[in-house]
mmCIF file of C-alpha atoms in Angstrom:
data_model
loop_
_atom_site.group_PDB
_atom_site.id
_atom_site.type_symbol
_atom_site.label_atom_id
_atom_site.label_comp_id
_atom_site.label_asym_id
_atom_site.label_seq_id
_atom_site.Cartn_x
_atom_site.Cartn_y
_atom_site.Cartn_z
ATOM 1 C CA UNK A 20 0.000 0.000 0.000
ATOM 2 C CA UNK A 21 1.482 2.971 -1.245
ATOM 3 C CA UNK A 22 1.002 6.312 0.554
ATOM 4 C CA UNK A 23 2.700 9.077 -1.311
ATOM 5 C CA UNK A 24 5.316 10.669 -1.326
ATOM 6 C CA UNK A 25 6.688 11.762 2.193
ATOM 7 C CA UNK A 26 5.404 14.997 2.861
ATOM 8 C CA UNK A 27 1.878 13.323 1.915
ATOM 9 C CA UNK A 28 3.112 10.857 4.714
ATOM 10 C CA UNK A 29 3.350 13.052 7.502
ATOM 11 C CA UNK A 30 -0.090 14.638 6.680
ATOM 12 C CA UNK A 31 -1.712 10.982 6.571
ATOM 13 C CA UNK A 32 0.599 10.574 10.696
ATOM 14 C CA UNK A 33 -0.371 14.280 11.174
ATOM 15 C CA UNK A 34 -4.479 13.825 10.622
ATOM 16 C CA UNK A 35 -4.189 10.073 12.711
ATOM 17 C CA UNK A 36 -2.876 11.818 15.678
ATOM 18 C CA UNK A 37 -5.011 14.179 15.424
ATOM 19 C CA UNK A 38 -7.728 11.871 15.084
ATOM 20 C CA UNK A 39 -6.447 9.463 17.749
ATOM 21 C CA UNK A 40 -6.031 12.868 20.258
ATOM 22 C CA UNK A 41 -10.163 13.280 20.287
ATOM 23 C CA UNK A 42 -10.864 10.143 20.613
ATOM 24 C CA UNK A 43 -8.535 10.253 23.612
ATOM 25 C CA UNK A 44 -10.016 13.019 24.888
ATOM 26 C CA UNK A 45 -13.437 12.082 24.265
ATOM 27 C CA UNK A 46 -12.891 8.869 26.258
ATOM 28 C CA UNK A 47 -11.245 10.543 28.754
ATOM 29 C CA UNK A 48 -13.762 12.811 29.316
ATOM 30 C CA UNK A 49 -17.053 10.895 28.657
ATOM 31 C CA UNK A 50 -18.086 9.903 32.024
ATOM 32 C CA UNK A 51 -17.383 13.749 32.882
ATOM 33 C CA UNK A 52 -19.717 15.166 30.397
ATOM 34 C CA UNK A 53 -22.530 12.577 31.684
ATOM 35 C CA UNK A 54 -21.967 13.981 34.981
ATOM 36 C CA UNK A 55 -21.586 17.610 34.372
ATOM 37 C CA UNK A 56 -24.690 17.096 32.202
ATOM 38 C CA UNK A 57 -27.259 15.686 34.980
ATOM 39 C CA UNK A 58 -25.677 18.236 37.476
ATOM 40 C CA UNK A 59 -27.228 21.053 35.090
ATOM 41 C CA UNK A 60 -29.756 19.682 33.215
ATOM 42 C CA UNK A 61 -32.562 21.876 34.957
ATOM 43 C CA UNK A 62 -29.794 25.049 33.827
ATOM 44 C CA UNK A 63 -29.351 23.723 30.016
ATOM 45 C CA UNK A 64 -32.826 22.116 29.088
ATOM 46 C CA UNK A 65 -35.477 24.269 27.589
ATOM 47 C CA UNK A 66 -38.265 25.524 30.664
ATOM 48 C CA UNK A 67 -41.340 24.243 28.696
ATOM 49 C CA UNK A 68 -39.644 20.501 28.983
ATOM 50 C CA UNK A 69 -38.903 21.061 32.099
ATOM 51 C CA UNK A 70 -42.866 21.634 32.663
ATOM 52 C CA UNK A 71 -43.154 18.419 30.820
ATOM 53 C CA UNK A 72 -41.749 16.321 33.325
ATOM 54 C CA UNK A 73 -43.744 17.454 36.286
ATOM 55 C CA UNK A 74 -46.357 15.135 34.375
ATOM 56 C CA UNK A 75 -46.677 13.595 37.606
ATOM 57 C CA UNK A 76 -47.775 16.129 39.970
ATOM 58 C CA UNK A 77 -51.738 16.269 41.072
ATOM 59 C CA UNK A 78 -52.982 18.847 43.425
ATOM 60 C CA UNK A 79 -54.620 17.499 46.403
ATOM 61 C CA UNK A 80 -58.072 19.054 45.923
ATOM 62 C CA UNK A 81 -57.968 17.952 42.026
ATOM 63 C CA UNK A 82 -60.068 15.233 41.310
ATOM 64 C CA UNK A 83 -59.398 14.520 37.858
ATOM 65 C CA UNK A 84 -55.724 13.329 36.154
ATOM 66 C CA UNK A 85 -54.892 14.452 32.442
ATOM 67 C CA UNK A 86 -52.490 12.045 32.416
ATOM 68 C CA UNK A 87 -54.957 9.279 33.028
ATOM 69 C CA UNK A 88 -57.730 10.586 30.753
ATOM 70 C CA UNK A 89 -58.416 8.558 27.742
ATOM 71 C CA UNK A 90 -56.601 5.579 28.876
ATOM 72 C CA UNK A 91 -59.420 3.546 30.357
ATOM 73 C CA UNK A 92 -63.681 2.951 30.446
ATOM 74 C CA UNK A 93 -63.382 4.159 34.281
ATOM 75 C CA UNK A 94 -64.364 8.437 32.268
ATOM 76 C CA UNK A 95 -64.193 11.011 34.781
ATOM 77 C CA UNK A 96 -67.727 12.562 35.111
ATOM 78 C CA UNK A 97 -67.892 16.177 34.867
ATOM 79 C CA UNK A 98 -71.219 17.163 36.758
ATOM 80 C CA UNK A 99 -73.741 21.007 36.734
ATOM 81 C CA UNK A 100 -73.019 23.254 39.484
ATOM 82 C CA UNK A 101 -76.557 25.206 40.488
ATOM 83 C CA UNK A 102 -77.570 26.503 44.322
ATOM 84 C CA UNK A 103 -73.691 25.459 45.508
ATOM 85 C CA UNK A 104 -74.519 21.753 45.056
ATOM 86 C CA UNK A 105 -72.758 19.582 42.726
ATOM 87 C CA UNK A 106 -76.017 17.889 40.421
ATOM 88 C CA UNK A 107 -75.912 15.470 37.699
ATOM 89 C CA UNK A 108 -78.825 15.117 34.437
ATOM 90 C CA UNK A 109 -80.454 12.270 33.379
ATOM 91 C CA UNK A 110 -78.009 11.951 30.263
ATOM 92 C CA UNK A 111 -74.793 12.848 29.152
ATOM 93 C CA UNK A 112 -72.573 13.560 26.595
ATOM 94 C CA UNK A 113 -69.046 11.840 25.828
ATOM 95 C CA UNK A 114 -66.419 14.273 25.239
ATOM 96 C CA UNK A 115 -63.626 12.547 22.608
ATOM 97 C CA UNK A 116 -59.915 12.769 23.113
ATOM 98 C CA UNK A 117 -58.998 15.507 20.533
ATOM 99 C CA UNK A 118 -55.512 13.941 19.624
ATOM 100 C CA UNK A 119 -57.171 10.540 19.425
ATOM 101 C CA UNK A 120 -60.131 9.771 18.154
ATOM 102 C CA UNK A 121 -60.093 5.438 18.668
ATOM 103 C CA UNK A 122 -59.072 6.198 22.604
ATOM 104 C CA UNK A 123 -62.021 6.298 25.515
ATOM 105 C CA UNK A 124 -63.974 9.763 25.521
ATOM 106 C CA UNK A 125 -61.808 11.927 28.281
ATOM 107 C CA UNK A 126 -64.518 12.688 30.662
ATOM 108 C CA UNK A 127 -68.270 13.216 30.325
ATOM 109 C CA UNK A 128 -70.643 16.139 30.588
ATOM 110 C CA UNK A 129 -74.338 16.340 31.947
ATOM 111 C CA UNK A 130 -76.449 16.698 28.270
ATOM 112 C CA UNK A 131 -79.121 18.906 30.596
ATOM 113 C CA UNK A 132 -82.600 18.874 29.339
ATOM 114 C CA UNK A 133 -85.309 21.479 29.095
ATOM 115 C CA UNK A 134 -87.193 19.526 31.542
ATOM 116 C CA UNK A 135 -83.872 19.572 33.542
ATOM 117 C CA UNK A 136 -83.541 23.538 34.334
ATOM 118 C CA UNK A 137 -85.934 24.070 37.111
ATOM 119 C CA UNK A 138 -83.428 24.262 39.436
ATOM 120 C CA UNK A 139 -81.186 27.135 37.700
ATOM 121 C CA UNK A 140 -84.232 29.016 37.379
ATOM 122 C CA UNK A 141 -84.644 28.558 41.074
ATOM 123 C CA UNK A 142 -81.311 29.396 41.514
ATOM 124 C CA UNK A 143 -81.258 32.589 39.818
ATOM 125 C CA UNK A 144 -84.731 33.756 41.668
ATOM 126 C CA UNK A 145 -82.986 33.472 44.406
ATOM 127 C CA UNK A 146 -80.314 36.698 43.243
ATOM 128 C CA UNK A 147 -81.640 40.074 44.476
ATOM 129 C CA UNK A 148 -82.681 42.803 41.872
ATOM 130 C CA UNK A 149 -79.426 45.244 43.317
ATOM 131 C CA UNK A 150 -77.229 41.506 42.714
ATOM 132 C CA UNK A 151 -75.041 39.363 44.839
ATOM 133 C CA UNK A 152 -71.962 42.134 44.940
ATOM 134 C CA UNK A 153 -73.764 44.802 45.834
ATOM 135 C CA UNK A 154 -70.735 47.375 47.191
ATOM 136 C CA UNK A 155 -73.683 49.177 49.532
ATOM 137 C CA UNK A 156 -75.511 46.108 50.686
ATOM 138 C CA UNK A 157 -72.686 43.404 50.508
ATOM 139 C CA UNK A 158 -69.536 45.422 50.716
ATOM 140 C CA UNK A 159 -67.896 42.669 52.804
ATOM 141 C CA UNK A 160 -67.681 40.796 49.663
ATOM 142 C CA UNK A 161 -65.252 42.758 47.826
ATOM 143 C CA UNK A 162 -62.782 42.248 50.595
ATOM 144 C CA UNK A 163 -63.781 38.507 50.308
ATOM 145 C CA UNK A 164 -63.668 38.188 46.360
ATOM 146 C CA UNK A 165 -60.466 40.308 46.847
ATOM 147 C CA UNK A 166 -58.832 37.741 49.116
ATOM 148 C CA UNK A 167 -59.646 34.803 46.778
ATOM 149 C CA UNK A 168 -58.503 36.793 43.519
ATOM 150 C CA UNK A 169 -54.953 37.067 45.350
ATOM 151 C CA UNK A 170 -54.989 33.034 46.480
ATOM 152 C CA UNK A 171 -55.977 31.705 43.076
ATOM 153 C CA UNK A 172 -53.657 33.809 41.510
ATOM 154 C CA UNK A 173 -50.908 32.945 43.575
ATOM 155 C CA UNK A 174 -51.435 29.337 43.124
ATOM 156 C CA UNK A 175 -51.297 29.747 39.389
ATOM 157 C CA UNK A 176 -47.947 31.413 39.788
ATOM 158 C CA UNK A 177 -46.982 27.971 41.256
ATOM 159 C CA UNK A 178 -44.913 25.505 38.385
ATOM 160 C CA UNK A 179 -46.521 22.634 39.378
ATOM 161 C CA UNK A 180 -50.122 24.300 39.487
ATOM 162 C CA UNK A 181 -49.699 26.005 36.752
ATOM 163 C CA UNK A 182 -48.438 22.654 34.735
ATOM 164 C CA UNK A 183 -51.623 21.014 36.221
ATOM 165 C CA UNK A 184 -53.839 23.108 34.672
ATOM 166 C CA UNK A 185 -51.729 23.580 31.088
ATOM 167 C CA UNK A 186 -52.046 19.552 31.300
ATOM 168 C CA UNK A 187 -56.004 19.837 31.458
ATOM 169 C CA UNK A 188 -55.689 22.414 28.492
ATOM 170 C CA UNK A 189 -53.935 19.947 26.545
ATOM 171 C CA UNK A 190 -56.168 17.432 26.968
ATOM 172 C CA UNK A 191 -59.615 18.854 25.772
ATOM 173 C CA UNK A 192 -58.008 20.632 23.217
ATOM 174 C CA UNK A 193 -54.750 20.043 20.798
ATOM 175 C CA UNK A 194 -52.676 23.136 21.293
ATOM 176 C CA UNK A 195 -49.347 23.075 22.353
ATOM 177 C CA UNK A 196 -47.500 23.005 25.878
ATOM 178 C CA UNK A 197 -46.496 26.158 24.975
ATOM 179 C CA UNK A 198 -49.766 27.442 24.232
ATOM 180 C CA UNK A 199 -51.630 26.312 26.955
ATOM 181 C CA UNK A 200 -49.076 27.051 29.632
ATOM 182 C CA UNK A 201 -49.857 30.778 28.441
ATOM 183 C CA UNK A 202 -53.375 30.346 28.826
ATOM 184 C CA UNK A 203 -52.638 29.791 32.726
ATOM 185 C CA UNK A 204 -50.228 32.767 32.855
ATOM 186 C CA UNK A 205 -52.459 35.032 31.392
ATOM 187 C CA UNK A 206 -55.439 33.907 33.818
ATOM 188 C CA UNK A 207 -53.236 33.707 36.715
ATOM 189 C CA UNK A 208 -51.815 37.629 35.704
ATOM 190 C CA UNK A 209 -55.139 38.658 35.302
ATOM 191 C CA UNK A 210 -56.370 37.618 38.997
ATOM 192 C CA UNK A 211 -53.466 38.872 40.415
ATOM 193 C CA UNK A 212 -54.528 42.141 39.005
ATOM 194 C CA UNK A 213 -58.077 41.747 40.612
ATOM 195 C CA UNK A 214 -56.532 41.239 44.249
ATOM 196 C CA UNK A 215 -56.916 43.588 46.538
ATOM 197 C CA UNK A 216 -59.453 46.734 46.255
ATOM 198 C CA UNK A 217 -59.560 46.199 42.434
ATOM 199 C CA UNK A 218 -62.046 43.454 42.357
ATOM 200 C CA UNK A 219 -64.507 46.458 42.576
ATOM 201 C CA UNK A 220 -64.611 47.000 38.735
ATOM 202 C CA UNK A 221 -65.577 43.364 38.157
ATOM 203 C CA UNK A 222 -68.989 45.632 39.038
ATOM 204 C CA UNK A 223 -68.108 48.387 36.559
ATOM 205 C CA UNK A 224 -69.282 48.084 32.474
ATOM 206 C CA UNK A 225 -67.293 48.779 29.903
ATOM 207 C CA UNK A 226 -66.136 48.180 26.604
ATOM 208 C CA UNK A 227 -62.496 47.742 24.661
ATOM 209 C CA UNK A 228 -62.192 48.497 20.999
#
């Protein structure tokens, strides 16, 4: 096997050093870079995969899981809220898993009837003519509504919350973690903002162009 001349020679030694050099370094170093990489991988990975591996995480009040949805004939059952009291209808509707359509439905939701709406009628008799927030009649409640403005939107501020909630997003409807996760922001940002004395102009009409 003929190489060349000399000079072509020492090029052919020159670039096999070289070559043989990284590989010495990169075995050398390997185990390093594995290390340095798990000691910094919540520095160097991207914050929306971080939020992707709280998958995990379920509040203690929540009673449904994303995570679980769609996975089995056990469908979480979404139910009316009228008069405080959690109620239920005589049928319902099955809500399908948006990224799947041969999966089990997600959850399901009451399919209320005509017949059915008595009790929101009730309900709503039951409001006062001046309303619920009334600041003359009821002004302790825009301290209260004040107070629970500031809590929700402090809990929203929290990662894992926050990626609860994005995960629910995700699951009803196919938009990214990206996009959903600024769904929760902007909810969370605008409760925060209605903390305080400013839950007053929930009372207050008016229009944006």
């Amino acid at each position: 096997f003929d190489i060349g001349s000399k000079s072509q020679q020492q090029r052919v030694l020159s670039n096999t050093d070289r070559c043989s050099f990284w590989q010495r370094f990169i075995n050398r170093n390997k185990m390093f870079a594995v290390q340095y990489s798990a000691r910094n991988l919540s520095k160097k990975v991207a914050p929306s995969l971080q939020q992707r591996c709280m998958s995990s995480f379920m509040p203690s009040w929540a009673s449904a899981d994303p995570s679980e949805m769609g996975l089995s004939s056990d469908v979480h059952e979404v139910k009316n809220l009228v008069g405080g009291n959690w109620a239920d209808a005589k049928n319902r509707m099955s809500i399908p898993d948006p990224m799947d359509k041969d999966a089990h439905p997600i959850f399901t939701i009451p399919d209320t009837q005509i017949d059915e709406l008595g009790p929101f009628f009730e309900s709503l008799r039951k409001v006062p003519k001046s309303g619920m927030h009334n600041p003359l009649k009821n002004p302790e409640r825009y301290v209260q509504y004040g107070e629970i403005s500031r809590k929700v939107g402090n809990a929203l501020s929290d990662p894992e919350i926050a990626d609860y909630f994005t995960r629910c997003i995700m699951k009803c409807v196919p938009k990214s973690y990206a996009q959903a996760r600024g769904e929760v922001k902007v909810t969370g940002d605008m409760l925060n903002n209605f903390a305080g004395d400013n839950v007053r102009r929930l009372a207050k009409s008016f229009g944006v162009p």
